[in-house]
CSV table of C-alpha atoms and ligand atoms in Angstrom, one decimal:
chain,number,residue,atom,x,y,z
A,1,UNK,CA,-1.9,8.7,-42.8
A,2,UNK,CA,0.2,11.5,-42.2
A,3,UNK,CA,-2.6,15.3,-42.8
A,4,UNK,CA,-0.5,17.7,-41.0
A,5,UNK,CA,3.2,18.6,-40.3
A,6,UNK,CA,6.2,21.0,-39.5
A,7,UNK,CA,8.5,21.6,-41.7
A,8,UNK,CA,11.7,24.0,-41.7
A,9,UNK,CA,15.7,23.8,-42.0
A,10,UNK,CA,17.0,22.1,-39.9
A,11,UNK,CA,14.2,20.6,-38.6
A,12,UNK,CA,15.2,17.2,-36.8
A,13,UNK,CA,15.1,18.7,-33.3
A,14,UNK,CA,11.3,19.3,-33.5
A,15,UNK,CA,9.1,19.0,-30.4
A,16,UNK,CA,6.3,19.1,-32.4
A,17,UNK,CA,5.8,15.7,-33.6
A,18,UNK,CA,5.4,14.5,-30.0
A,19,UNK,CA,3.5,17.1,-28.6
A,20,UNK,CA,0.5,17.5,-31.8
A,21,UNK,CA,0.4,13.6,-31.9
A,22,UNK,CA,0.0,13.2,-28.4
A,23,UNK,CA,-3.7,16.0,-28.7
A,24,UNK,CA,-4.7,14.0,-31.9
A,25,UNK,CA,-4.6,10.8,-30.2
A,26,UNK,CA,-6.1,11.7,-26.7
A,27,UNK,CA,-8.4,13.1,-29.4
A,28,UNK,CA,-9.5,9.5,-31.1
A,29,UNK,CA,-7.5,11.4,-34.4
A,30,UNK,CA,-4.7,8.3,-34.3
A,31,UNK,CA,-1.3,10.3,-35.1
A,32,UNK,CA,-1.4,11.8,-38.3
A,33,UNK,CA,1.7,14.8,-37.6
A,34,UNK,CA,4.6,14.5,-38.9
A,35,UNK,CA,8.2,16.2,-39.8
A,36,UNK,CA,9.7,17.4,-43.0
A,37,UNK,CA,13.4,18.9,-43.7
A,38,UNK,CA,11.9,21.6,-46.6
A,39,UNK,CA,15.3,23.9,-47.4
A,40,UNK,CA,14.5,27.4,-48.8
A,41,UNK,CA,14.4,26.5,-52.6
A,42,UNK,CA,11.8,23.5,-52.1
A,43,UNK,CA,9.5,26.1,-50.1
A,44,UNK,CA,7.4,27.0,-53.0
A,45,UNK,CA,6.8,23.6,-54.3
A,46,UNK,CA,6.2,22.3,-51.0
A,47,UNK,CA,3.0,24.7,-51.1
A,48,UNK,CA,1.6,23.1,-54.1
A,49,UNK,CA,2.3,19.8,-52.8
A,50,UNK,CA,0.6,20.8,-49.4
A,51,UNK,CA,-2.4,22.4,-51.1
A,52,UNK,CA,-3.6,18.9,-52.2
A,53,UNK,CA,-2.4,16.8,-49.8
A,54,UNK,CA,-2.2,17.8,-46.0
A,55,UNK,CA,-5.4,19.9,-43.7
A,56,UNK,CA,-2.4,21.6,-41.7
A,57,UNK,CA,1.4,22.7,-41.4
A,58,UNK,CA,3.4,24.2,-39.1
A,59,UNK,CA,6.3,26.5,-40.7
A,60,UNK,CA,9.6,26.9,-38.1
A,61,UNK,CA,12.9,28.5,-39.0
A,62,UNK,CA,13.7,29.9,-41.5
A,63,UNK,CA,10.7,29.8,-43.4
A,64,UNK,CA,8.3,32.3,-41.8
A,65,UNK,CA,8.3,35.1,-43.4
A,66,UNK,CA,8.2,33.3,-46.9
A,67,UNK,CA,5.2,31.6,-45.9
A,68,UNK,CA,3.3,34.3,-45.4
A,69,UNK,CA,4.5,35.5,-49.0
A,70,UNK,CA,3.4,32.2,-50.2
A,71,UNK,CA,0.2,31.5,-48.7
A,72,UNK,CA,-3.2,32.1,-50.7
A,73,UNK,CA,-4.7,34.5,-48.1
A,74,UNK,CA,-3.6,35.8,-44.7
A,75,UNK,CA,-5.4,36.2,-41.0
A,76,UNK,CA,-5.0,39.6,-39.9
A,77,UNK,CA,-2.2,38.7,-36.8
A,78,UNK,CA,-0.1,37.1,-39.7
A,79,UNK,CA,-0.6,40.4,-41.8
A,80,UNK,CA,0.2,42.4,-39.2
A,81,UNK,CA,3.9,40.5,-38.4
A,82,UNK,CA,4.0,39.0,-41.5
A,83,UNK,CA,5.0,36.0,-40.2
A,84,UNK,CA,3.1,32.5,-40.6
A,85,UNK,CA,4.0,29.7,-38.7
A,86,UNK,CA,0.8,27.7,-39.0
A,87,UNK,CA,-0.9,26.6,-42.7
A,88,UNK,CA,-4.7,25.8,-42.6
A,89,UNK,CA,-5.4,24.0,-46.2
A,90,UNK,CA,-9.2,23.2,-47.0
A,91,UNK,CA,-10.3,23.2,-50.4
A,92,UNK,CA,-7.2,23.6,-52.2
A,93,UNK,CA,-6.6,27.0,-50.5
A,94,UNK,CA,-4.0,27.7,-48.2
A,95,UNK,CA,-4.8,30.6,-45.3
A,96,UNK,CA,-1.7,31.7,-43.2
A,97,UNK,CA,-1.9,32.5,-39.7
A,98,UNK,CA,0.8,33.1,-36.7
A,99,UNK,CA,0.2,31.6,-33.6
A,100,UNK,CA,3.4,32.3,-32.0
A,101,UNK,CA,2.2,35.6,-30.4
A,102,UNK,CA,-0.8,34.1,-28.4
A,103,UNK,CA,1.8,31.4,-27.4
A,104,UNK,CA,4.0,33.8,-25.7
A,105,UNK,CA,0.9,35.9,-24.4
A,106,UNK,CA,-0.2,32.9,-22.7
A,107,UNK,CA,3.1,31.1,-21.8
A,108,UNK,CA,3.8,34.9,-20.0
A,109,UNK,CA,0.5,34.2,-18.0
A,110,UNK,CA,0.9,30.8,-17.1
A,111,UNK,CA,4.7,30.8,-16.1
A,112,UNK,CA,4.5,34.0,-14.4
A,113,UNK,CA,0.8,34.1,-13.0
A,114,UNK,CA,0.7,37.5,-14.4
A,115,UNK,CA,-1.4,39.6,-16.6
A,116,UNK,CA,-0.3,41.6,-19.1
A,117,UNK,CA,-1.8,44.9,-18.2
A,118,UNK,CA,-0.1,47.9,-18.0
A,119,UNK,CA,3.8,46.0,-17.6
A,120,UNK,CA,6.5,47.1,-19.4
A,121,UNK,CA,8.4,44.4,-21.8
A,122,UNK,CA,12.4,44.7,-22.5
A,123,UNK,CA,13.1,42.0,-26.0
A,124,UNK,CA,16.4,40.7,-26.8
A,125,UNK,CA,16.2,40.1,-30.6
A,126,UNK,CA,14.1,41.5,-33.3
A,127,UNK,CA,14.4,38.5,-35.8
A,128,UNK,CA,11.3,36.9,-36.8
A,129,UNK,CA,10.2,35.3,-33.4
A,130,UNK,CA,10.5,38.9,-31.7
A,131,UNK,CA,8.8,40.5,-35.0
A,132,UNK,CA,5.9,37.6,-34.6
A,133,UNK,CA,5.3,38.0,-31.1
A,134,UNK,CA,5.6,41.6,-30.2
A,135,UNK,CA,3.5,43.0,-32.9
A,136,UNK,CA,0.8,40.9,-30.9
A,137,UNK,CA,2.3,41.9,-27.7
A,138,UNK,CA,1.5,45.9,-28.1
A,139,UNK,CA,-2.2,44.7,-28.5
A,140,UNK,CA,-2.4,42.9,-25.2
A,141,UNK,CA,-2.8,46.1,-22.9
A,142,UNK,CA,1.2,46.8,-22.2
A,143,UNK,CA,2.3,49.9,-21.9
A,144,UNK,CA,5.5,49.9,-23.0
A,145,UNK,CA,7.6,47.6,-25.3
A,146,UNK,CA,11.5,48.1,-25.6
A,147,UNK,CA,13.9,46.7,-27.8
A,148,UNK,CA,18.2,45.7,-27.5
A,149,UNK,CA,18.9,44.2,-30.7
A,150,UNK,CA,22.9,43.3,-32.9
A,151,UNK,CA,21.3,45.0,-35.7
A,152,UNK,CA,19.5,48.6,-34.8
A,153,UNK,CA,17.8,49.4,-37.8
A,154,UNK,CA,15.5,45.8,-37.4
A,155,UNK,CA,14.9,46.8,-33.8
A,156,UNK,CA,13.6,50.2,-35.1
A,157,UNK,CA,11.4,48.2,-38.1
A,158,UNK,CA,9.3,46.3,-35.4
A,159,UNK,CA,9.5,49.3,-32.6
A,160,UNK,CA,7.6,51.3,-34.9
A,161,UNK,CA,5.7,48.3,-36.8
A,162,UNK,CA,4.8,47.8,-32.9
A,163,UNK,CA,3.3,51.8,-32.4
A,164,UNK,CA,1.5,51.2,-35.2
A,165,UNK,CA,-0.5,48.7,-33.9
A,166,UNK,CA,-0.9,50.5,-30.6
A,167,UNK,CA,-0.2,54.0,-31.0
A,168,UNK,CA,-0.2,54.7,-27.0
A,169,UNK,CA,2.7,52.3,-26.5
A,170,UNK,CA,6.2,53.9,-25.3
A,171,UNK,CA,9.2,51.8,-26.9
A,172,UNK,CA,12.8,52.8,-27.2
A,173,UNK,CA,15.3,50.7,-29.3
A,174,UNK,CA,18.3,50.0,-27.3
A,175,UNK,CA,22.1,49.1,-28.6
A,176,UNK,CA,23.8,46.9,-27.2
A,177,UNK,CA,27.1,48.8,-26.3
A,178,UNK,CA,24.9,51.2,-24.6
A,179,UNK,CA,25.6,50.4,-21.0
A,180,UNK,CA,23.7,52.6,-19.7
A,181,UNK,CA,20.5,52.8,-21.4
A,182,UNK,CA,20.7,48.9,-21.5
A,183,UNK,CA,21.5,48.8,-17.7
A,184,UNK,CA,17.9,51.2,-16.9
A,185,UNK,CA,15.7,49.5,-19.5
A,186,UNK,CA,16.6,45.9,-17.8
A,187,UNK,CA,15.6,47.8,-14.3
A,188,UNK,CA,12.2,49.2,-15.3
A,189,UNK,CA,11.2,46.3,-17.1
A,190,UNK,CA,8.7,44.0,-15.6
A,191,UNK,CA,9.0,41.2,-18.6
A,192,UNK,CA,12.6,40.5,-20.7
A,193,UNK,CA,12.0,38.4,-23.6
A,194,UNK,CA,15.0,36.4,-25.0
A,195,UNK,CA,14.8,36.1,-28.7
A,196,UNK,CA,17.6,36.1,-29.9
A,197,UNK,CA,18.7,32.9,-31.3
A,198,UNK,CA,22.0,33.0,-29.1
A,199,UNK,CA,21.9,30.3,-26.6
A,200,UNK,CA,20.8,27.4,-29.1
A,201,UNK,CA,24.5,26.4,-29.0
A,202,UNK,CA,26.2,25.4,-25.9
A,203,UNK,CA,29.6,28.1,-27.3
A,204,UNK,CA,27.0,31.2,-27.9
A,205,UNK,CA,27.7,33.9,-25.3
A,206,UNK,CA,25.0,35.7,-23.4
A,207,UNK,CA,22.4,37.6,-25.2
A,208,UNK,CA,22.6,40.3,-23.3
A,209,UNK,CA,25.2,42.1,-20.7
A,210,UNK,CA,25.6,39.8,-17.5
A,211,UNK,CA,26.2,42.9,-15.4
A,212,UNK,CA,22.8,44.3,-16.0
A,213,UNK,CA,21.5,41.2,-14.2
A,214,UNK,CA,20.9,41.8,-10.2
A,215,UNK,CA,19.6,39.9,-7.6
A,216,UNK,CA,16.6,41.2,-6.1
A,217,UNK,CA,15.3,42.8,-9.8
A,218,UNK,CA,11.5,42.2,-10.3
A,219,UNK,CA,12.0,41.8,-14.0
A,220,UNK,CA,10.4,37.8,-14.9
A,221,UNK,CA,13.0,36.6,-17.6
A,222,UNK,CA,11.3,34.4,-20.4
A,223,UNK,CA,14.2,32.7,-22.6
A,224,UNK,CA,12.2,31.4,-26.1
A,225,UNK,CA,15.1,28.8,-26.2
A,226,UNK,CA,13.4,25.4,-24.7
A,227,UNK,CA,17.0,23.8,-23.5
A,228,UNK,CA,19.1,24.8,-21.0
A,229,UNK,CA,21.1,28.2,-21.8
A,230,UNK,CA,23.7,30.5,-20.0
A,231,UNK,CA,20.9,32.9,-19.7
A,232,UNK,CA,18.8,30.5,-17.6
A,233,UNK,CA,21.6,29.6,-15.4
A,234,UNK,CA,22.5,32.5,-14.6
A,235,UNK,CA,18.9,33.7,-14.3
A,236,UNK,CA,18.4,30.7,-11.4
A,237,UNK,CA,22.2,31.9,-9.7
A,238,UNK,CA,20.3,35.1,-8.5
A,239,UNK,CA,17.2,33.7,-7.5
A,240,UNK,CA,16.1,36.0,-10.2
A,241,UNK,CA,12.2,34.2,-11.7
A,242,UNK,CA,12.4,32.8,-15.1
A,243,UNK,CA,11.0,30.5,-17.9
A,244,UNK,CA,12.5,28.6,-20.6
A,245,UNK,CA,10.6,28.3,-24.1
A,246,UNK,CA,8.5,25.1,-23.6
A,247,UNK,CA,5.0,26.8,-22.7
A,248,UNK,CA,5.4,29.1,-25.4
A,249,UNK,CA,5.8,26.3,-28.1
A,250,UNK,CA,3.1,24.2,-26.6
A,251,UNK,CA,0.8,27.3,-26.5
A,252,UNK,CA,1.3,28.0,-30.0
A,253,UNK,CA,1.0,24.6,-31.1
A,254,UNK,CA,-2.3,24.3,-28.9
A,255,UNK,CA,-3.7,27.4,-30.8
A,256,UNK,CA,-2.8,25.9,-34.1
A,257,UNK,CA,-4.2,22.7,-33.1
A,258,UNK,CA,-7.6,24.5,-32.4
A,259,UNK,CA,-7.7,25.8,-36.2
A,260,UNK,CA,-7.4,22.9,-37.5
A,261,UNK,CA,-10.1,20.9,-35.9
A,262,UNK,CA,-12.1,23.2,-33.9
A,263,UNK,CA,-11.2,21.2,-30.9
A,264,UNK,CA,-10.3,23.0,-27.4
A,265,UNK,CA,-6.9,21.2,-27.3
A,266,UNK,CA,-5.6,19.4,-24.3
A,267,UNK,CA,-2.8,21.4,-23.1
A,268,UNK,CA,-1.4,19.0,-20.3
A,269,UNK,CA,-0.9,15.9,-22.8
A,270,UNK,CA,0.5,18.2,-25.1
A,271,UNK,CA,3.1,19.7,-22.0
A,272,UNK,CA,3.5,15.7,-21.6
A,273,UNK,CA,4.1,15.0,-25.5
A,274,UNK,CA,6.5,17.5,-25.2
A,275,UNK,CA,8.5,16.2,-23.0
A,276,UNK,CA,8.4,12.4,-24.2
A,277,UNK,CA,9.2,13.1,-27.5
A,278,UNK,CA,7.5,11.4,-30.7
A,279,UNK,CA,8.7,7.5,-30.8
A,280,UNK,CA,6.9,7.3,-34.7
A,281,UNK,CA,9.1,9.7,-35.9
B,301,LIG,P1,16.1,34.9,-36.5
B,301,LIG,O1,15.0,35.5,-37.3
B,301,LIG,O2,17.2,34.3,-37.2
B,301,LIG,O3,16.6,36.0,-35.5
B,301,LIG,C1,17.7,35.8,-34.7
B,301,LIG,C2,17.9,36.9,-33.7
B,301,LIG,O4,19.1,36.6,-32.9
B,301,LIG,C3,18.1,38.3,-34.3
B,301,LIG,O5,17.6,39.3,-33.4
B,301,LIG,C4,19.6,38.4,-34.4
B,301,LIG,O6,20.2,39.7,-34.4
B,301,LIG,C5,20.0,37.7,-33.1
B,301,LIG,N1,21.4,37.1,-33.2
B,301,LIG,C6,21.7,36.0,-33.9
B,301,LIG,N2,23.1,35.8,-33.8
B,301,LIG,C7,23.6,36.8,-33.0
B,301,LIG,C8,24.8,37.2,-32.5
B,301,LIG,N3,25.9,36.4,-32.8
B,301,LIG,N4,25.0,38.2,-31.7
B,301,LIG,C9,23.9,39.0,-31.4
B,301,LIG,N5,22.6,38.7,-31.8
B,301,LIG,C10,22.5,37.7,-32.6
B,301,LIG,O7,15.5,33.7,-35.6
B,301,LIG,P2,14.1,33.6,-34.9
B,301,LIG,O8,13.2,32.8,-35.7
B,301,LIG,O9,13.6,35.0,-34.5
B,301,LIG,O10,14.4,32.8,-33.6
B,301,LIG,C11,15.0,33.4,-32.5
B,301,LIG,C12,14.9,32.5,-31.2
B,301,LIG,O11,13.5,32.3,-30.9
B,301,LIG,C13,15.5,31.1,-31.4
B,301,LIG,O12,16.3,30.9,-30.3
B,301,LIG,C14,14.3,30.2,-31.4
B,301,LIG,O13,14.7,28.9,-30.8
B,301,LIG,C15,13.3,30.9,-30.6
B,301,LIG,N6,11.9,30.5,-30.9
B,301,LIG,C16,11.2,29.9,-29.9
B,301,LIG,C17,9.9,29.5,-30.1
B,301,LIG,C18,9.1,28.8,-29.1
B,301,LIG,O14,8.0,28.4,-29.3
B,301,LIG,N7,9.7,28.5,-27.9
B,301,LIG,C19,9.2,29.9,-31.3
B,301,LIG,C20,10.0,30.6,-32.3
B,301,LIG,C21,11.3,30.9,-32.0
B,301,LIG,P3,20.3,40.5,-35.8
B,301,LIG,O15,18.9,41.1,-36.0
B,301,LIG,O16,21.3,41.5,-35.5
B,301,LIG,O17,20.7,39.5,-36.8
């Protein structure tokens, strides 16, 4: 019987069928995740349907921010973004956390063997997966996080929503046309997170200015997109060291995983359920 899902809009692309199926099985917990096209109006009904009938939900685009208006109570990382991307539903109460930022924090680690201390982080984007994953970023012992974002004013929103949380941190806010600015920042940063959602389609152009792209740059490039991009290919071209966005949603499924039933999950079935897909669906 299905107790836990992801919804969003659109939604049939999800990895996360396969990959939460494949921890509650190697588990002995059968497969009981599974996937739900929820459009914006249905949200709030979906909540009182959830409350009484599932123990967990993921939330994916473009629900996030919603959710955490929705939800019953908040943890304080989903207060602090205001982002929820994981439901945990006991006793008719629903609890809103975000996940997402420990899923970058530790897909940074494990794709780059690197900490976090003291490294300076350049985003592209400051949509809702920037918003959820820098505001835990600035508490994981960076010094500085930077942003190039379409839209200034949001990359100024979660700059300073980001000081707030760590009032030590440097961060500038970048334009785009700023040559440049945008040209240094990609030079002093140890850490470039794509999140932008340009890239998902194969037509999108790149999320940022090729030219500031050089061979021989220490910068680690982490795309949050989980299929092949421009960004990517380009990234391999100059030898340059980069990750696409698979670790990152397995990390933050792992993490939501463990909420829901206190179990250390197994992150190498769930790198395999990935990539296999989820034949149930
Ligand atoms: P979102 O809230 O819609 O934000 C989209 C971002 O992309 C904004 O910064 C937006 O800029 C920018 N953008 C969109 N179209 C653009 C264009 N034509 N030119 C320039 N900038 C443009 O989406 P999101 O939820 O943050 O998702 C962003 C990305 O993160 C997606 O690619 C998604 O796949 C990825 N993601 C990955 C994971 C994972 O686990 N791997 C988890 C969550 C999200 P404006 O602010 O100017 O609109």
């Amino acid at each position: 019987m299905i107790k836990y899902l992801v919804i969003g809009d659109p939604i049939g692309h999800s990895r996360s069928p396969g990959m939460q199926n494949a921890a509650f099985a190697a588990c002995g917990l059968g497969r009981p995740y599974g996937i739900k096209k929820v459009t914006a109006e249905e949200l709030p009904d979906f909540f009182e349907f959830a409350r009484k009938n599932y123990f967990g939900v993921n939330i994916t685009v473009p629900h996030k921010i919603r959710a955490a208006e929705l939800a019953d109570s908040l943890t304080e990382r989903a207060g602090e973004c205001g982002s929820v991307n994981t439901l945990i539903i006991s006793e008719n109460s629903i609890l809103g956390d975000s996940t997402d930022g420990v899923g970058l924090e530790m897909a940074l680690k494990y794709c780059f063997n690197s900490t976090l201390e003291g490294k300076k982080i350049l985003f592209c984007g400051a949509g809702g997966a920037a918003r959820a994953t820098a505001v835990h970023l600035a508490g994981c012992g960076v010094t500085e996080i930077s942003f190039i974002n379409r839209t200034i004013e949001k990359a100024q929103e979660l700059s300073d929503l980001c000081c707030k949380k760590n009032p030590a941190l440097v961060s500038e806010v970048i334009v785009p046309a700023d040559d440049v600015l945008g040209r240094v920042a990609v030079g002093r940063a140890d850490f470039l997170i794509q999140a932008t959602s340009l890239g998902l389609k194969e037509s999108d152009p790149m999320p940022l200015n090729a030219s500031w792209l050089e061979k021989g740059m220490k910068v680690k490039i982490f795309d949050t997109i989980y299929h092949p991009t421009k960004l990517q290919k380009y990234a391999e071209e100059l030898s340059l060291s980069w990750a696409n966005g698979k670790e990152m949603l397995v990390q933050q499924g792992a993490e939501s995983f463990r909420l829901w039933t206190k179990i250390v999950p197994p992150l190498e079935v769930m790198r395999e359920g990935f990539d296999k897909g989820d034949d149930l669906q």
